[in-house]
Every structure is written in C-alpha cells, then in structure tokens.
Amino acid sequence: AKWATFWTTSALNQRAEAQSTAALKRLQAEASKMVADEEIEEDSGSFLGEADQYPISYWEQYKVLFLRAVHIWVTDPQQAPLILKMLFGLNTILVLLLVGMTPNISKANTVFYYVVSEFTMSMTPLVIIMPEEKAVILREYRNGVFGANPYWLARVSLALCHAVFVATVSTGYVYPLIGLPLTPFPSKVARWWFFQFLYLSCVMMVGLGVGVFSPSALAGIKAVVAIEVPWLVTAGVLPPNNMVRPAVFWLKYPNLFTWGGKLALTIAFSHDGRKAYETLTDSLGFHVGNANSCFVALAICFGVIFVAGQAATTFTLNKGDRSAGARAAPPKPKDGEATHKALGASEGGAGAPEGKTHLNGNGGKHHTDPTNPLLETLLQPPQGEAGAGRSYGAVADPDALEAGVTRTIDIEVRDVSYRHAARPEKLAIKDVTLTFDGGSITILMGPSGAGKTTLLHLLAGRLPGGTYVSPETGLLEPLLDGDVIIDGRHADFATFKKIGTVTPQDEILTEILTVRQTLLYTAELRLPADVSYAEKYARVDAIIAKLGLSAKADNVVGSPLKVGISGGQKKRLSIGMDLLAGLPVMLVDEPTTGLDASAALNVVETLIDLASDLRRTIICTIHQPPWSMVCKFDQLALLAAGCLIYDGAPPGLTDFLVSGGVAIPPNENPADFAMDVLVNEGNAKWLQIREAASGKGPSGTSSLAKKTGAPGGSAKTTSIVASMAGKGGFDDDDDDGRHLVDEPQGYARSELMQFVILLRKFSYIFMVDEDQFPEVFFPSIIAGTIVGIAFHNFGINLFIGGGVLTGTIGHGMIVLNGIILNMPTERELILREFRNGAYSVRAYWFARAVLTVVIAFCIGLPMVFIWYSLMGLTNDTVMFIDVYLGSALNATVFGLMGCIIGLVFKTPLASAQISEPFGAAMAVFSGQILVKRFIKEFLLPFYYGLPISYGFEIAITSVMEDKGDRGDDVLSYFGFHPSNRKRDYLVLFAMVGAWLVIGLAVAESQISGQD
C-alpha cells in the first residue's frame, strides 16, 4: 500500500508535466508520419513487402539462410553424410538385385519400388529435421531476424541442390549397372536424369512442407506412411493401371508415384525388346506414347507443392505456441487402501463419481471414462511384492520429507588427475586432493573450464578410462589416475549409484507428464514396497511444497514447442526426483541455473537442510552465486584450470586473498572477485600460497585420511585405473567395521515390480501423448481403408498379393516408425535414472519390448480387419486369424528391431535414416515384389533372415488356399505352399525370442555399458 500510494502521487505529478508538452509532440508525430508514409511508398515495390521489415534485404536474408543450411547439411554427420550413405547402400542393393535380370513383372515391380524408396529416403530426414529446428527458427523469426519467404526459398534451394546430386549419382551409377537401355544416347540418359531431378525435387518439397507443418518429428515421420500407402496402391503398378478401383482412381493424379513410376518404367523398358513392351502395355496397362506428359505433370506438381509449402511455412511461423496444459491431480489415497487408483487418473473434484476431466495439449478438455478397463489395468499402481525388503534405495522412514538416512558418507579425493581422450595434452584435473565430510554441503566454484563438472563426473564414476601416448616418454599413460575413498574404502565407481545420485545441469524430464505424476512414478520406483502408496503420495506432496511447486503440481512439464512449466521449475522438479531416492550422497550440477534470486535461495536452503537435518553429503556446482548464498555452505572449493586453489569455510576465502596481497573492494562478491583474479593472474601464485598456508603440497594428508587411519602417501591404496581395470568392489583390508557401501547391490523394488511400474508408465505416456497413440492408430486406420478400397473384390490373381503385402508391410512400418523415434528421445532420461539406481536394464528393456508387442497386436487388429473385409476375402474366421497373426508377428519383429535401432543410434534422425533402407529391404525381399526364384543366391540370406517373407506367406497362403487351380497358380508363382504355414509360425516366434535376447544384450551395452 505504501509503495502504491507513492507511485500514484508520482504519476499525477508526471501527468501534469506531460500535458505541457503534448501539443508539441503531436506536431512532431504528424511530421514524422508524413516522412514515414513517403518512405513506405518508395519501398512498396519490395519483394512481397518484406524488405522494409528487416535489417537486411530479402535476397540477403535468403543468401545467409541458404549458406547456413548448406553448412549444417554438409557438416552434421546425421544429415547429408548419413543420408547419402543410406542412399548409396539402397542403390547398391537394388543394383545387385536387378543386374542381369531380363524384363518381366518382377523387374518392373523392383524398378517401381526403387522410385518409392527414393521417396522415403529423401522425405524422411526432412520431416524430422524441420520440426527439430523449429524452436530455433521460431525464435529468430519472432525476433525479426528474417521473413518466412526467404526461409522457405533457402530450404527449397538446398533441396534442389540435393536433388541434383542424387539424380547425378542415380544416372551415373544405378542406371547403367542395372542394365537399362543406353540407346538412343544421350536422350535416354538425359531423360532419366531430368526425371530424377524433377521427381526428387517434388519429393523433398513435400518433405519440407510436411516437416514445417508437423508439431513434432514423431508426427512428421508417421505422415510419411500415411502418404506413401495411398500413393503406392493408386500409382498403377500395385495394382496395374487398368485395375485401379474407381473409388480411389482420382488419387492417381495428385500422386508423385504415378508420374515418377511411369517415367521410370517407360524409360527403363521401352526400346528393350518385345517382352519389355508387353510388360508395360499388357501387364501394367501403360500407354507408352504419352509418357512425356508425365514431365508436364511433375512440373505442375512442383509449382503446386512450392506454393503450398510457402503457405504452410508462413502459417506455421505466425501461429502461436501450443500450451502443454494441465491435468487434475491424481486422487490422494487413504492410508491402508486395498486398491489404489492409477497415477495417471484424475477426478473432477471431491466426491465427483463420474466424468474425469483432463486438459489436452492444446488446452482443450476431453473426458475419460473412469471405468475404462484398459487404462485402469495399464496404470494400476502395483500392490507390492512378498518379502520385499529395504535396500540402498530405501530410507529409514519415508513418511514425509523429514524422513532421512541413518548413516553419513565421507568422500575423499586423493591426488587425482584426469585428461580427456580428445585432448590428452591438457589436464582437465590436476593433482586434486579434497575432502567432503559426511553430512556437509560443499559448493564447487571456478571460472569456465575450471573442471567443476569433470570433478562431479569423477566422483560419480562417469569419466571414461583408457590410455594415451605421453609426448614426453612415448609410453602409454592412463587418462585417469589417483584415488577416491568413499566411506573409508577405496571406490569401485560401478557402485556409486548404490550410495548417491547425480542431478544433471540439463532438465532431463518426461515432457508429457505433470509435476506430480513425474514424482509419483519416481516414488514408485525409488521407495520400498513396504511403504504404502499413501505414504509415497505424502512424501511427494512434501517435496513439491518444499521446492515451491505446489501451484504447478498438476501442470504438464512441456517442451520448447508446448509451453509448460518454466525452466526454473523444471530444475526444481529435477532435484525433487533425486530427493525421493533418499540416498546419502547427492551431486548437483548447477541447481540454481534459470532461477530467480528467491527461488535459487529456496533451492539452496533446501539442499542445506538435507545436509544438516538428514545427514546427507551434498556437492554442488553453482555459477556466480551471491556471497550471502555461498556463506550458507559448509565448504567452498575453488578450482581454476583443473587445480584446486582453495578449500575451506567460505569466509576464509577473504583471508586467503589478502594473504596473496589482494584486497577485495567494498561491496564486491569475494567469490566473483577471486575468479576474476585467477583468470587475470593465473594459478601459479595461488597454488604456492595454498601450499605454504597448509604446510603441505596439493596431495598432502587430509583430515579424512587421518580420521580413517590412512596417512597420505603411505596407506595401501587402489588407484582409479586399477579399479576400472577390473579389481572391483571395495578394499576389505582398510576397515573391519560395517559400512553402507558393503551392503549388497540392489534396488528399492524387485525387477518384476520395476517392469510393472515402467510398463504402466510407458503405456500411460503412449496413450496420452498426442505424438504417439494418435500418430499410430489413425495412420493404421487410414492405410487399412485405402488398401482395402484399392483392392476391393479384386478376385484371384497375382496382383492380390500386392494388396496383402501392402497391408502387412504397412502394419509393420507404422509400428516401426512409432517406436524408432521414441527410443532416442528418452535416452538421456533412461541413462539418468539407470545411473542413479532407479531400475535395472532388464526391467527397462522388457517393459519397452512388451509394450511394443501390445502395440503391434492391438494396432493390427482393426487395420487388418478393415483391409481384409474391404478386399472381399473369404468370410472365414480361421483364415482371418491366420492373416492377422502373420501380420502381427511380422510387425512385432519390426517393432523389436526398431527398439534396437533406437538404442544404438542416439538421435531420431539417425534412427529414421536406418529404418528406411530397412523398410525397403523388407519390401524387396518379401517374395512378392521380387519373387524368390529371381533373387540371386548370395542375397537369399536376406530373404530368409527377414520376417516379412514368413508373414506374407502365412497371409497369402491363407487367402489362396482352397481357391482351386487359380489359387494354386498364384501360390506357385510366388513359390509358397499352405503346408509351410506351421514352419512360418515357428520361425516368427523364434525371431521374436531371438530379438528379445539380442535387444537385451544391446540394451546392456548401450545403457550400462555407458558407465
């Protein structure tokens, strides 16, 4: 009230003064407006009226954006280098398949599928790259850096350059090697190059448009299948042109496969003998004489796609951000409840019996039936397991935040040095000796590059070992040397997660969950089974309140493109996840980054309370905190250029600086001043002062060494290098007493319950994330419908196999694309939770694998039912079950392979680039596009090693069995027989089991192997 009154009085005084100059300002404004109007009229001729809105002209914007895009495209290993490798690999496979093959329907199918595979290989990277760069582009566009039109034109120009390169490779490498006709030369080759350039340019512009319009990479890649399947079945090859059904006949015109496929086949098969001509005219129903009109059609498509893409870009860049929304709080359970409600459930209010309301990602409301058996089953919290005891992840009394551990952990670093493998000539840490007493809180400070984060990773055992060649001696020397003593024992760093957690600097969180859901799922994993759900809920509420997140408890975390909680709130939530673990050591990297002064102080005071009240050993790195905050810590460790300059109570830093002849100016932060001095003067002087003041060198005896009876330099020690080389465990000769680190490794929950909790969590995320379930379910329905209509009442002939194959492969690719992008996006979170001891690799892998199987079978049921029914196939339940099982088992193997690809490759783009040649190989080696007898012997392992041939044989033999001689002729053409179905089932089940085992081994190497 006081300040409001003061402001009001001041405002009244200012208003009187302002009125005295109002007339003059109005006159000046009118004059300025007249001048501005004249300038606008002069600039009105600028391209699309944008030149007067930006600091540089339209064409300068275009030039800069184009050069930047080219630079990123060429230098990013996940873009042009990987894309071109995949294209070269695909081209090589097709060359090997087609070389020496005489003209026939199988060769025509393979040439056509080459055109289709170019579509997927060229479009897929763009629908991932564009959404991933959208946050940066939106920031620059909204800040007035450039306009929408030059951005779109720069992107299209890069696409055209890529099309020129790929068309040249195709013309010089693929065209002659697969035996396509070279005469009349050069018109034949020139037509092929121009067709390739025009077709690829259109494809890449489609990819740009879809990518810029898609809200996420997941949505973009699923659009590829949604576009590909309708185009595939209406292009006039699968099925032939004269057999395309009237209901979908119109789709052949806005279809790049129609014009590109016809051009490729007419160029490849014309002037190649009578049999080639008959394949085009009789088998496929092409009119060879009007092939040149396809160039005109592609040119028209080019113009339409360019304009549509430009409009999509302008619309997207001017569209407001979406809100991540919120969800009602999960029901607070009563202690002793027999049945707990789902973590993901919500209720509209106290006592509301029905109508549970959620907010979707756009802020709109949707209703969920509280009795939905699927969600209630998938999201039901586990009831606990018999005989579950406490382990290192448990706390003595987790009733509320005040419950804590019963032991403290002392940590000592002795004479530790470390070199990064990429820069072994420079020591990242040099001869650091430092003690962290149990129950204390230490702040690590220093200029950028001082080694603060490296020291944290050292304590957590996350620094890679190895050797380097010493330039002085020419011998192999270890990158990592020295000793770390934890709880009085020499540490094997594989066991750090037994006693501590690491809170990373980046906010690694699940974007689709709310704050409360994030912590509840963490509590389910980190707290023991004998702690009731009500107790876990109470502890979560206490942590939310302590971290100041109560007002945002039921808000979705969000992402850069879906506004959720703020960056500072995400940081506090990240800390809260590790508070729930209840472990005695916490390493926290930059906990106050992104917080305002009040929130930062609140977080630091929370950590200080944990150290003092709960006896936890906490080590933080903080960038430029106020001195009042620094003084709240028990110990300050100041590093510079990898060397420890000062360690001790924070107030002692002032005396340390004075002893070096440096006086701290009044009102100056001593810590900031010390870092400025170190940057300007270097380390040498201060290392000498430290050594003289302590009476020992940097590696001298520490207080902890004396306390544990291990004097520096004389005790029996095990170096870090020796520990990493495989000694393992802790040295039992140091102390006969019982230590916390002696307890057997384990988890708060059994692996079975970890699996149940993770499966529930992943299932819930899959169901509520608009980039997952809708992007899998709706494309499958659309694809099934289009395939069914395209092959409606097709009869018994060879081309019905194309419909069955398209339905089967479409099912598999939808599952594959739905899985393959999720794995890399959750990689960092999985690594964080695993390293902090939340769950095992086995629990994670089998939860992911089981969800993949469920998705494959559930998504496949309506999809297969739709296309099977619309094709008018036999109304036989057993036959339908055979077709469905063959498709679902094939999709399951697709999905498990996708999980493995997603584990191996660290980015969605790299994973997707691997999936496309994988999908192309599936189609080519299915036994339908290229029948088995035309596959060269040395390529048959691909045919037998991929699941699609077995799934396709099960489906097509079920459809053609008991169809008389015509059915037998179709099966004979494909080389299939109904008696093989039993074998096919056994092989597919064996593949599922084999890929489960292979996937577990890969998960172990990619997750636990990272340590």
CSV table of N, CA and C in Angstrom, one decimal, residues 399-451:
chain,number,residue,atom,x,y,z
A,399,ASP,N,7.9,-41.3,5.6
A,399,ASP,CA,6.5,-40.8,5.8
A,399,ASP,C,6.4,-39.4,5.2
A,400,ALA,N,7.4,-38.6,5.3
A,400,ALA,CA,7.4,-37.2,4.8
A,400,ALA,C,8.8,-36.8,4.5
A,401,LEU,N,8.9,-35.5,4.1
A,401,LEU,CA,10.2,-35.1,3.6
A,401,LEU,C,11.3,-35.2,4.7
A,402,GLU,N,10.8,-35.0,6.0
A,402,GLU,CA,11.8,-35.0,7.1
A,402,GLU,C,12.4,-36.4,7.4
A,403,ALA,N,11.9,-37.4,6.8
A,403,ALA,CA,12.5,-38.7,7.0
A,403,ALA,C,13.8,-38.8,6.2
A,404,GLY,N,14.8,-39.4,6.8
A,404,GLY,CA,16.1,-39.4,6.1
A,404,GLY,C,16.9,-40.6,6.4
A,405,VAL,N,18.2,-40.6,5.9
A,405,VAL,CA,19.0,-41.8,6.0
A,405,VAL,C,19.6,-41.8,7.4
A,406,THR,N,20.1,-43.0,7.8
A,406,THR,CA,20.7,-43.1,9.2
A,406,THR,C,22.2,-43.1,9.2
A,407,ARG,N,22.8,-43.0,8.1
A,407,ARG,CA,24.3,-43.0,8.0
A,407,ARG,C,24.8,-41.9,7.2
A,408,THR,N,26.0,-41.5,7.4
A,408,THR,CA,26.6,-40.4,6.6
A,408,THR,C,27.7,-41.1,5.8
A,409,ILE,N,28.1,-40.5,4.7
A,409,ILE,CA,29.1,-41.0,3.8
A,409,ILE,C,30.2,-39.9,3.7
A,410,ASP,N,31.4,-40.3,4.0
A,410,ASP,CA,32.6,-39.4,3.8
A,410,ASP,C,33.2,-39.7,2.5
A,411,ILE,N,33.7,-38.7,1.8
A,411,ILE,CA,34.3,-38.9,0.5
A,411,ILE,C,35.6,-38.1,0.5
A,412,GLU,N,36.7,-38.8,0.0
A,412,GLU,CA,38.0,-38.1,-0.2
A,412,GLU,C,38.5,-38.3,-1.5
A,413,VAL,N,39.0,-37.3,-2.2
A,413,VAL,CA,39.7,-37.3,-3.4
A,413,VAL,C,41.2,-37.1,-3.2
A,414,ARG,N,42.1,-38.1,-3.6
A,414,ARG,CA,43.5,-38.0,-3.3
A,414,ARG,C,44.3,-38.0,-4.6
A,415,ASP,N,45.0,-36.9,-4.8
A,415,ASP,CA,46.0,-36.8,-5.9
A,415,ASP,C,45.4,-37.3,-7.3
A,416,VAL,N,44.2,-36.8,-7.6
A,416,VAL,CA,43.5,-37.2,-8.8
A,416,VAL,C,43.9,-36.3,-9.9
A,417,SER,N,44.2,-36.9,-11.1
A,417,SER,CA,44.5,-36.2,-12.3
A,417,SER,C,43.7,-36.9,-13.4
A,418,TYR,N,43.2,-36.1,-14.4
A,418,TYR,CA,42.4,-36.7,-15.5
A,418,TYR,C,42.7,-35.8,-16.7
A,419,ARG,N,42.8,-36.6,-17.9
A,419,ARG,CA,42.9,-36.0,-19.2
A,419,ARG,C,41.8,-36.5,-20.1
A,420,HIS,N,41.2,-35.6,-20.8
A,420,HIS,CA,40.1,-36.0,-21.8
A,420,HIS,C,40.8,-36.7,-22.9
A,421,ALA,N,40.2,-37.8,-23.4
A,421,ALA,CA,40.8,-38.6,-24.5
A,421,ALA,C,40.9,-37.7,-25.8
A,422,ALA,N,40.0,-36.8,-26.0
A,422,ALA,CA,40.1,-36.0,-27.2
A,422,ALA,C,41.2,-34.9,-27.1
A,423,ARG,N,41.6,-34.6,-25.8
A,423,ARG,CA,42.7,-33.6,-25.7
A,423,ARG,C,43.6,-34.1,-24.6
A,424,PRO,N,44.4,-35.1,-24.8
A,424,PRO,CA,45.2,-35.7,-23.7
A,424,PRO,C,46.4,-34.8,-23.3
A,425,GLU,N,46.7,-33.8,-24.2
A,425,GLU,CA,47.8,-33.0,-23.9
A,425,GLU,C,47.5,-32.0,-22.7
A,426,LYS,N,46.2,-31.9,-22.4
A,426,LYS,CA,45.8,-30.9,-21.4
A,426,LYS,C,45.2,-31.7,-20.2
A,427,LEU,N,45.6,-31.3,-19.0
A,427,LEU,CA,45.0,-31.9,-17.8
A,427,LEU,C,43.7,-31.2,-17.4
A,428,ALA,N,42.6,-31.9,-17.4
A,428,ALA,CA,41.3,-31.4,-17.0
A,428,ALA,C,41.3,-31.2,-15.5
A,429,ILE,N,41.9,-32.1,-14.8
A,429,ILE,CA,42.0,-32.1,-13.3
A,429,ILE,C,43.5,-32.4,-13.0
A,430,LYS,N,44.1,-31.6,-12.2
A,430,LYS,CA,45.5,-31.8,-11.9
A,430,LYS,C,45.8,-31.9,-10.4
A,431,ASP,N,46.1,-33.1,-9.9
A,431,ASP,CA,46.6,-33.3,-8.6
A,431,ASP,C,45.6,-32.8,-7.5
A,432,VAL,N,44.4,-33.1,-7.7
A,432,VAL,CA,43.4,-32.5,-6.7
A,432,VAL,C,43.2,-33.5,-5.5
A,433,THR,N,43.4,-32.9,-4.4
A,433,THR,CA,43.1,-33.6,-3.1
A,433,THR,C,42.1,-32.8,-2.3
A,434,LEU,N,40.9,-33.5,-2.0
A,434,LEU,CA,39.8,-32.7,-1.4
A,434,LEU,C,39.0,-33.7,-0.6
A,435,THR,N,38.5,-33.2,0.5
A,435,THR,CA,37.7,-34.0,1.4
A,435,THR,C,36.3,-33.4,1.5
A,436,PHE,N,35.3,-34.3,1.5
A,436,PHE,CA,33.9,-34.0,1.7
A,436,PHE,C,33.4,-34.8,2.9
A,437,ASP,N,33.2,-34.1,4.0
A,437,ASP,CA,32.8,-34.8,5.2
A,437,ASP,C,31.3,-35.1,5.1
A,438,GLY,N,31.0,-36.3,5.7
A,438,GLY,CA,29.6,-36.7,5.7
A,438,GLY,C,28.7,-35.8,6.4
A,439,GLY,N,27.5,-35.5,5.8
A,439,GLY,CA,26.5,-34.6,6.3
A,439,GLY,C,26.8,-33.2,6.1
A,440,SER,N,27.8,-32.9,5.2
A,440,SER,CA,28.2,-31.5,4.9
A,440,SER,C,27.7,-31.2,3.5
A,441,ILE,N,27.7,-29.9,3.2
A,441,ILE,CA,27.3,-29.4,1.8
A,441,ILE,C,28.4,-28.5,1.3
A,442,THR,N,28.9,-28.9,0.1
A,442,THR,CA,30.1,-28.2,-0.4
A,442,THR,C,29.7,-27.5,-1.8
A,443,ILE,N,30.2,-26.4,-2.0
A,443,ILE,CA,30.0,-25.7,-3.3
A,443,ILE,C,31.3,-25.7,-4.0
A,444,LEU,N,31.2,-26.1,-5.3
A,444,LEU,CA,32.4,-26.1,-6.2
A,444,LEU,C,32.2,-24.9,-7.1
A,445,MET,N,33.3,-24.0,-7.1
A,445,MET,CA,33.2,-22.8,-7.9
A,445,MET,C,34.5,-22.7,-8.7
A,446,GLY,N,34.4,-21.9,-9.8
A,446,GLY,CA,35.6,-21.7,-10.6
A,446,GLY,C,35.2,-21.1,-11.9
A,447,PRO,N,36.1,-20.5,-12.6
A,447,PRO,CA,35.8,-19.9,-14.0
A,447,PRO,C,35.4,-21.1,-14.9
A,448,SER,N,34.9,-20.7,-16.1
A,448,SER,CA,34.5,-21.7,-17.1
A,448,SER,C,35.7,-22.5,-17.4
A,449,GLY,N,35.6,-23.8,-17.5
A,449,GLY,CA,36.7,-24.7,-17.9
A,449,GLY,C,37.6,-25.1,-16.7
A,450,ALA,N,37.1,-24.7,-15.5
A,450,ALA,CA,37.9,-25.0,-14.3
A,450,ALA,C,38.0,-26.5,-13.9
A,451,GLY,N,37.0,-27.3,-14.4
A,451,GLY,CA,37.0,-28.7,-14.0
A,451,GLY,C,35.9,-29.0,-13.0
